[in-house]
Each structure stands twice: as C-alpha cells, then as structure tokens.
Tab-separated table of C-alpha atoms in Angstrom:
chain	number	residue	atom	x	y	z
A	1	UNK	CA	0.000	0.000	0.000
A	2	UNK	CA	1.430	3.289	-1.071
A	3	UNK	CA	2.061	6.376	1.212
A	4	UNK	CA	-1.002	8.289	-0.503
A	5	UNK	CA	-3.782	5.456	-0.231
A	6	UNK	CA	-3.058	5.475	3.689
A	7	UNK	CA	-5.828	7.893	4.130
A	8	UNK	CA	-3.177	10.929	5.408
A	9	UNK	CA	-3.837	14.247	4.605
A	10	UNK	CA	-2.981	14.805	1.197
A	11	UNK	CA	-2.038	18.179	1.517
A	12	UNK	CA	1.181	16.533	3.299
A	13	UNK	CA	2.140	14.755	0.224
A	14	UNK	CA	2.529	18.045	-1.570
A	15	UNK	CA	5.505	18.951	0.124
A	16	UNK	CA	7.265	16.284	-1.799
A	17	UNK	CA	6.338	17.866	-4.938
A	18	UNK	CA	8.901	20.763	-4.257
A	19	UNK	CA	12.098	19.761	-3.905
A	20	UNK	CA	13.053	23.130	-3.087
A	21	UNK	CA	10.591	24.737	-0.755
A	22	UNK	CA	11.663	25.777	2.774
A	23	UNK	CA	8.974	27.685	4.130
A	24	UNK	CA	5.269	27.080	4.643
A	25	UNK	CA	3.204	29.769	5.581
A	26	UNK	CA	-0.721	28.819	6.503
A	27	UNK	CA	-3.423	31.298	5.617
A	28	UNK	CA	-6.778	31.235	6.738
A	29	UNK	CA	-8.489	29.382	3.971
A	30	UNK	CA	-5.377	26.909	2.447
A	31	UNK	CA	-1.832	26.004	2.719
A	32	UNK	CA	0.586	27.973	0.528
A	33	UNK	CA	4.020	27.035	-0.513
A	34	UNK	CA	6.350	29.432	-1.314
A	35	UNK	CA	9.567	28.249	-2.490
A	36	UNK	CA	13.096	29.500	-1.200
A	37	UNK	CA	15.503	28.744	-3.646
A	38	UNK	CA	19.468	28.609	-3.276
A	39	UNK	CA	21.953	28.698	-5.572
A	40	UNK	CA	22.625	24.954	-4.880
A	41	UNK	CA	19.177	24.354	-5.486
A	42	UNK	CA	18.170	26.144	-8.671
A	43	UNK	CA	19.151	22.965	-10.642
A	44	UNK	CA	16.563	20.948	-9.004
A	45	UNK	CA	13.753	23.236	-10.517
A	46	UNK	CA	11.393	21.680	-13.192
A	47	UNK	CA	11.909	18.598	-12.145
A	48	UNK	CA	8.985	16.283	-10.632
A	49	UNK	CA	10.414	13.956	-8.239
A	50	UNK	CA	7.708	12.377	-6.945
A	51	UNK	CA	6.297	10.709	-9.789
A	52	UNK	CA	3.774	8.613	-8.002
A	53	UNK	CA	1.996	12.245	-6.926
A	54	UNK	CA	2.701	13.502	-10.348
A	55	UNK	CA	0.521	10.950	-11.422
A	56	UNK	CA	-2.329	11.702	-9.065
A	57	UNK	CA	-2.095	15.140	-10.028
A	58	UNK	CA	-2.584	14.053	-13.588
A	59	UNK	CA	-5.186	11.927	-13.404
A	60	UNK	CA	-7.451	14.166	-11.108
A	61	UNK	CA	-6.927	16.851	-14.410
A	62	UNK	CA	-8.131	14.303	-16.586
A	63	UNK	CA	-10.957	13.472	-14.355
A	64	UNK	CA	-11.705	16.610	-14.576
A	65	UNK	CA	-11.595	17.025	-18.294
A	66	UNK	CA	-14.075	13.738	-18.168
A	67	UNK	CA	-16.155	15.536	-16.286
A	68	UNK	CA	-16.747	19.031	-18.177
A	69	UNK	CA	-15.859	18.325	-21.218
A	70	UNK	CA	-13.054	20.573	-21.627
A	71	UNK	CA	-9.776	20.139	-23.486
A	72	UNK	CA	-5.962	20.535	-21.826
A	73	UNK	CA	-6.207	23.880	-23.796
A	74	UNK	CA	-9.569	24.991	-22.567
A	75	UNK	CA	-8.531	24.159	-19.297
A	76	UNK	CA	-5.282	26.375	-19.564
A	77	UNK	CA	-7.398	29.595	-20.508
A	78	UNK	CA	-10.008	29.061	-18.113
A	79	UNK	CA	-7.774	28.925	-15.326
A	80	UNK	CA	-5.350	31.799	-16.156
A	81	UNK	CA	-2.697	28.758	-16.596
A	82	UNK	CA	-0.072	28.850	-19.434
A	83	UNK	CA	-1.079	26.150	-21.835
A	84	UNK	CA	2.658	24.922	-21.568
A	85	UNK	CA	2.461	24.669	-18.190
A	86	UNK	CA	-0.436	22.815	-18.056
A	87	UNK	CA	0.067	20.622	-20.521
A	88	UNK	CA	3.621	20.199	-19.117
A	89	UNK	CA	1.637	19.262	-15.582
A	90	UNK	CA	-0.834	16.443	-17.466
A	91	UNK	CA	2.382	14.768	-18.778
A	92	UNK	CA	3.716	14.976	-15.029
A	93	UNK	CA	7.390	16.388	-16.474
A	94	UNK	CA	7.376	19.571	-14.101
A	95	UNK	CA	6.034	19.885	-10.649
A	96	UNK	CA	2.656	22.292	-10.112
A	97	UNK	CA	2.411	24.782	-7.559
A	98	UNK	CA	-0.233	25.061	-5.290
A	99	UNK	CA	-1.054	28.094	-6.477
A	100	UNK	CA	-1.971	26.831	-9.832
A	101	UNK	CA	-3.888	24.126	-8.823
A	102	UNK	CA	-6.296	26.481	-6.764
A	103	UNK	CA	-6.587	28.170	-10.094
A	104	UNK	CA	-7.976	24.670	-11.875
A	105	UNK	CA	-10.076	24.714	-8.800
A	106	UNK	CA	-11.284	28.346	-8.495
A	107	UNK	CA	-13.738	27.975	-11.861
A	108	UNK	CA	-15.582	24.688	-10.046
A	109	UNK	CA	-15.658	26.178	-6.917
A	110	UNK	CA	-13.647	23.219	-5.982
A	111	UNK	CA	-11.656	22.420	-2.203
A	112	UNK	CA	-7.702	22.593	-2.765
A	113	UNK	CA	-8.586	19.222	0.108
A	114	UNK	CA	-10.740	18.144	-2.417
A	115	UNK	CA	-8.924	18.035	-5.391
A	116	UNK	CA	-6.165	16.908	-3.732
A	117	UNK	CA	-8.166	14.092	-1.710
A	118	UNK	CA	-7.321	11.593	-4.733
A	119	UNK	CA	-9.165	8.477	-3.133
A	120	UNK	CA	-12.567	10.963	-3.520
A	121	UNK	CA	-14.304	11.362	-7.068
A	122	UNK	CA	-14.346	15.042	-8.141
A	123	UNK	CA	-17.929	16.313	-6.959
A	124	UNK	CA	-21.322	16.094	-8.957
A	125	UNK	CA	-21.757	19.163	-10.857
A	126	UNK	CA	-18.722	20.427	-12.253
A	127	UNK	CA	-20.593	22.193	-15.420
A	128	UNK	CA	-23.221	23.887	-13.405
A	129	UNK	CA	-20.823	26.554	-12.018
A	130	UNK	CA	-21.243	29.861	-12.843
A	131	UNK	CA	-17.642	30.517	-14.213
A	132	UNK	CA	-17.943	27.628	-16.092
A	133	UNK	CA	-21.566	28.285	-17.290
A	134	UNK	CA	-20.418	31.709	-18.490
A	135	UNK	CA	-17.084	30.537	-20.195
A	136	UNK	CA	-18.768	27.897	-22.337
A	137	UNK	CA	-21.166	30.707	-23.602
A	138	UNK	CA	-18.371	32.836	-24.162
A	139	UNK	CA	-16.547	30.432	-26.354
A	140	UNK	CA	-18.120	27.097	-27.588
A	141	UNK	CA	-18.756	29.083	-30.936
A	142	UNK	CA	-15.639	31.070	-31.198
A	143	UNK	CA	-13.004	28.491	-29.878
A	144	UNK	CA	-14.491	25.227	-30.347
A	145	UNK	CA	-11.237	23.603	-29.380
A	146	UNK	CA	-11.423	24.553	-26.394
A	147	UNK	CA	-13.946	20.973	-25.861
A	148	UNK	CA	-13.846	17.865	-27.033
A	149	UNK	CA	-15.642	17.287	-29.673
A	150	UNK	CA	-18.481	14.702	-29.250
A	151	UNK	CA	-17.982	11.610	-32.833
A	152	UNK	CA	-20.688	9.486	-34.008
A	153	UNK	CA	-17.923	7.125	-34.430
A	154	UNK	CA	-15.960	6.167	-31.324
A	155	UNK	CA	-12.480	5.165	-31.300
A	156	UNK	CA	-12.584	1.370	-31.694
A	157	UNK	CA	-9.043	-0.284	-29.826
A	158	UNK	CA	-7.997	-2.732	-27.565
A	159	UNK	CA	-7.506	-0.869	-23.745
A	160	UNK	CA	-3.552	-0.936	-24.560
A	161	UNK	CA	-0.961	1.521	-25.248
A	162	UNK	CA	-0.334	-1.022	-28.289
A	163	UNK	CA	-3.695	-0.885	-29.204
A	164	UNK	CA	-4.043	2.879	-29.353
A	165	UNK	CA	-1.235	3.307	-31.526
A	166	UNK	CA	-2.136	0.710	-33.723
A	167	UNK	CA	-5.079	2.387	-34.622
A	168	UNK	CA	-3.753	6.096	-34.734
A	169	UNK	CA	-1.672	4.338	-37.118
A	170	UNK	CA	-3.958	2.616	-38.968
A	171	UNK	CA	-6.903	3.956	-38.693
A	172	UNK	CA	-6.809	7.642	-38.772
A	173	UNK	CA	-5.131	10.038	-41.070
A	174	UNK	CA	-2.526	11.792	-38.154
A	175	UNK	CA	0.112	10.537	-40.161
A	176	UNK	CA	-0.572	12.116	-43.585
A	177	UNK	CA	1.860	14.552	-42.620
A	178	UNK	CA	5.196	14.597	-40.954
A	179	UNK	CA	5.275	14.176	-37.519
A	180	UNK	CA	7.712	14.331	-34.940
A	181	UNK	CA	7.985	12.569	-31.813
A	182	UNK	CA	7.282	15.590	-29.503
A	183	UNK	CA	4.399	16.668	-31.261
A	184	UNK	CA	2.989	13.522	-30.931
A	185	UNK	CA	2.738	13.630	-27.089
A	186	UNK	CA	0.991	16.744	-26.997
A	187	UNK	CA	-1.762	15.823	-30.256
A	188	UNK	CA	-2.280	12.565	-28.682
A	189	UNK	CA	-3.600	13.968	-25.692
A	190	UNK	CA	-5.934	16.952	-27.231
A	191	UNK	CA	-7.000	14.901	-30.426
A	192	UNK	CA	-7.184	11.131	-29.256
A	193	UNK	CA	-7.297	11.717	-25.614
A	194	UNK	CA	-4.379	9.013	-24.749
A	195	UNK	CA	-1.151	9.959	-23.202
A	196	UNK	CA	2.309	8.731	-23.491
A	197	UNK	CA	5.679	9.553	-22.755
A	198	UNK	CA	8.623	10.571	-25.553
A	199	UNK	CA	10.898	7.588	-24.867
A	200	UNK	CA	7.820	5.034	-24.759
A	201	UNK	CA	6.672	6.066	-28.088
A	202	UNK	CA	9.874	6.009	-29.872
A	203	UNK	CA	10.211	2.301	-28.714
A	204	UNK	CA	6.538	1.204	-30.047
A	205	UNK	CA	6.340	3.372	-33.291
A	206	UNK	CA	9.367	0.665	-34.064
A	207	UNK	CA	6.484	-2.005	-34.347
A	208	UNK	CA	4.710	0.666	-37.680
A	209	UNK	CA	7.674	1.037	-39.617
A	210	UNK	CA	6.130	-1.502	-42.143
A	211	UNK	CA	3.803	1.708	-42.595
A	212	UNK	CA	5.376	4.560	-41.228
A	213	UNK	CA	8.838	5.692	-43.003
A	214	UNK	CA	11.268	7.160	-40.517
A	215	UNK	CA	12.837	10.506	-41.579
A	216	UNK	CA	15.942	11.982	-39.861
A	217	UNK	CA	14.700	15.702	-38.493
A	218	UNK	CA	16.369	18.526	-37.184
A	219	UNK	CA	14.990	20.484	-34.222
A	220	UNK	CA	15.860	24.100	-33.203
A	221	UNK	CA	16.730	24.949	-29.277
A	222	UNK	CA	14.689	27.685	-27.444
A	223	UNK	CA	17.626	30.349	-28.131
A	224	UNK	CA	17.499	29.452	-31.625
A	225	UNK	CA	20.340	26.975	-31.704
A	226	UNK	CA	20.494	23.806	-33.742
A	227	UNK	CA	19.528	20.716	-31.137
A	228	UNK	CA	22.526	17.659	-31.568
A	229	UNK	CA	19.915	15.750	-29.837
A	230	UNK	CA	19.079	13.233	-32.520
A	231	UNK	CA	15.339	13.327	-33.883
A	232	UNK	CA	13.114	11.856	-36.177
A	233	UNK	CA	9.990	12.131	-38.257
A	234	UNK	CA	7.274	10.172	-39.243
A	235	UNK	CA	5.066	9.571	-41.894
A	236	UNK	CA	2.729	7.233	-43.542
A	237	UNK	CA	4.555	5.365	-46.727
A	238	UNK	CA	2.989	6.550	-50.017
A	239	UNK	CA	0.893	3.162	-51.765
C-alpha cells in the first residue's frame, strides 16, 4: 500500500512535490508554498520527483476534463494557466504549484482538500458553475477547441498503449503529414485523448515502420540553436 492510499492528509504529500521549498506559511483558507531557492538548489527546478503524486495530479486533471468536457487547452485559458504549463503538468514532467492548482479549482468552486483528496471522485456538478456556465457561452462558438468534440464514431481499440497506436496508425489520417515525436505527445492527448511519454513512443512506433517511413529531423533549441539531440519524423509510406 502506497504512502497516498493510507488515508493521510494529502495536503502533506505536496511537500514532496517541491524539492526546493523551505517555508510554509498557513493562511486562513489553504496552505501555501512558497519556495526559497538557493543557488545549490536552482538545478533541481522543473523537475517532478515524486512521480507517483505527479501521477495523481494528472489523473485528477483528466478526471476533470471527463467531467466538463473541456480540453488541456480549454482548461489552460479558463484557469489563467499557461497552456505549456499545463500541458507540461498532465504529462507529469514539471512539478505544479499550489497556487496553480487552486486556479484549476477556483472555476468549479472546488476544495484545494478536495482536489487533492485523490481516493474521492471530483464532486457532482462540475458544469453547473457559474464561471464555467459563463465561459462555455463565451466560447463554444468562437473556440471550439477549447472541448472535445463529441464523434458518431468512437475510437474502436484494444484498452492498450499497443492498441491505441495501432489504430492512430492505422486507422486515422494523423500521419498524412510529418510528424515528430514531440508533437505527438501533446496531439495525442488533445485529439485522441491518450497519453504517453517521448521515450515510450519512440520504442513502439518501431512495431509501424512496415507503414510509417522514418525521416531523420532537425529540431531548433529555445535560443534558436540547432539541437545535436538526434530526432526523427514520421510519416505514412505513399501506396
């Protein structure tokens, strides 16, 4: 039995999320973190050590996609969060703050205990709050994406990561165009709704090449310099 299904307050299990947070300071209505960071210590940031509350923390945002119907994107705007960020938070490869998880909560009128509280199903309801009400009004006809959009045709795989990909592959037309392996982690979770990580995926696209040609890619570094990091495309073979 893990740590987190022994019924503790989860709020606890938070403080492993920062690696680098000294000082807790309690206010009247939640806990709030605020990180002290040394010079020794700036290294650390960005990375999620605890990986087993990473992926609580993920898995409550997807419940509460489920629930309202919302898209990682959506989510991001109605919450004031960077859609990096958040995105960056679903695929549990940076630690959130508690700050910005009282934001996801703030539209729902959601507990931080409550979000946090991961043996408890996210309240009835979700929809029905005003902020939520008033931000689907404001934007199911302008941003669309922002929601998932409902199909007459339901994704038809076996419940395995396998079994996904095989019919991405197969059965869809993502690969008509040049993809590469990053962009497939984030358009697998806004388009198909399935979620893996970088290294994973290189290993089972290995399994497609029979329909997927491999191209050697270049990618560009956020200061503009050319990655070495080695990269590759891919794209469905022309019949």
């Amino acid at each position: 039995m893990t740590s987190l299904q022994q019924g503790l307050d989860p709020l606890l299990y938070l403080v492993a999320f920062f690696t680098t947070t000294n000082i807790i300071n309690v206010s009247e209505n939640t806990k709030v973190f605020n990180k002290n960071v040394s010079k020794n210590n700036k290294k650390e940031l960005g990375k999620t050590i605890n990986k087993e509350l990473a992926r609580e923390v993920s898995a409550r945002i997807q419940e509460l996609l489920n629930e309202t119907g919302l898209k990682l994107e959506g989510l991001a705007v109605l919450s004031g969060i960077g859609k990096s960020a958040i995105k960056s938070y679903y695929a549990t490869t940076i630690p959130i703050s508690v700050e910005n998880i009282a934001k996801i909560c703030s539209p729902f009128s959601l507990e931080l205990f409550g979000f946090l509280n991961f043996k408890t199903p996210l309240p009835a309801g979700l929809k029905e709050q005003t902020a939520f009400k008033e931000f689907y009004d404001k934007h199911i006809k302008s941003h669309p994406d922002y929601f998932t959009r409902k199909s007459n045709k339901p994704m038809q795989y076996n419940d395995n990561d396998k079994g996904r990909l095989k019919y991405i592959v197969n059965e869809t037309d993502y690969f008509s165009t040049e993809k590469l392996t990053e962009e497939m982690v984030e358009d697998f979770i806004e388009i198909f709704g399935v979620k893996y990580e970088s290294g994973r995926l290189s290993q089972m696209l290995k399994s497609h090449l029979g329909v997927l040609d491999k191209l050697p890619a270049v990618k560009f570094n956020k200061d503009g310099s050319l990655s070495k990091k080695e990269v590759f495309k891919y794209v469905k073979k022309k019949k």
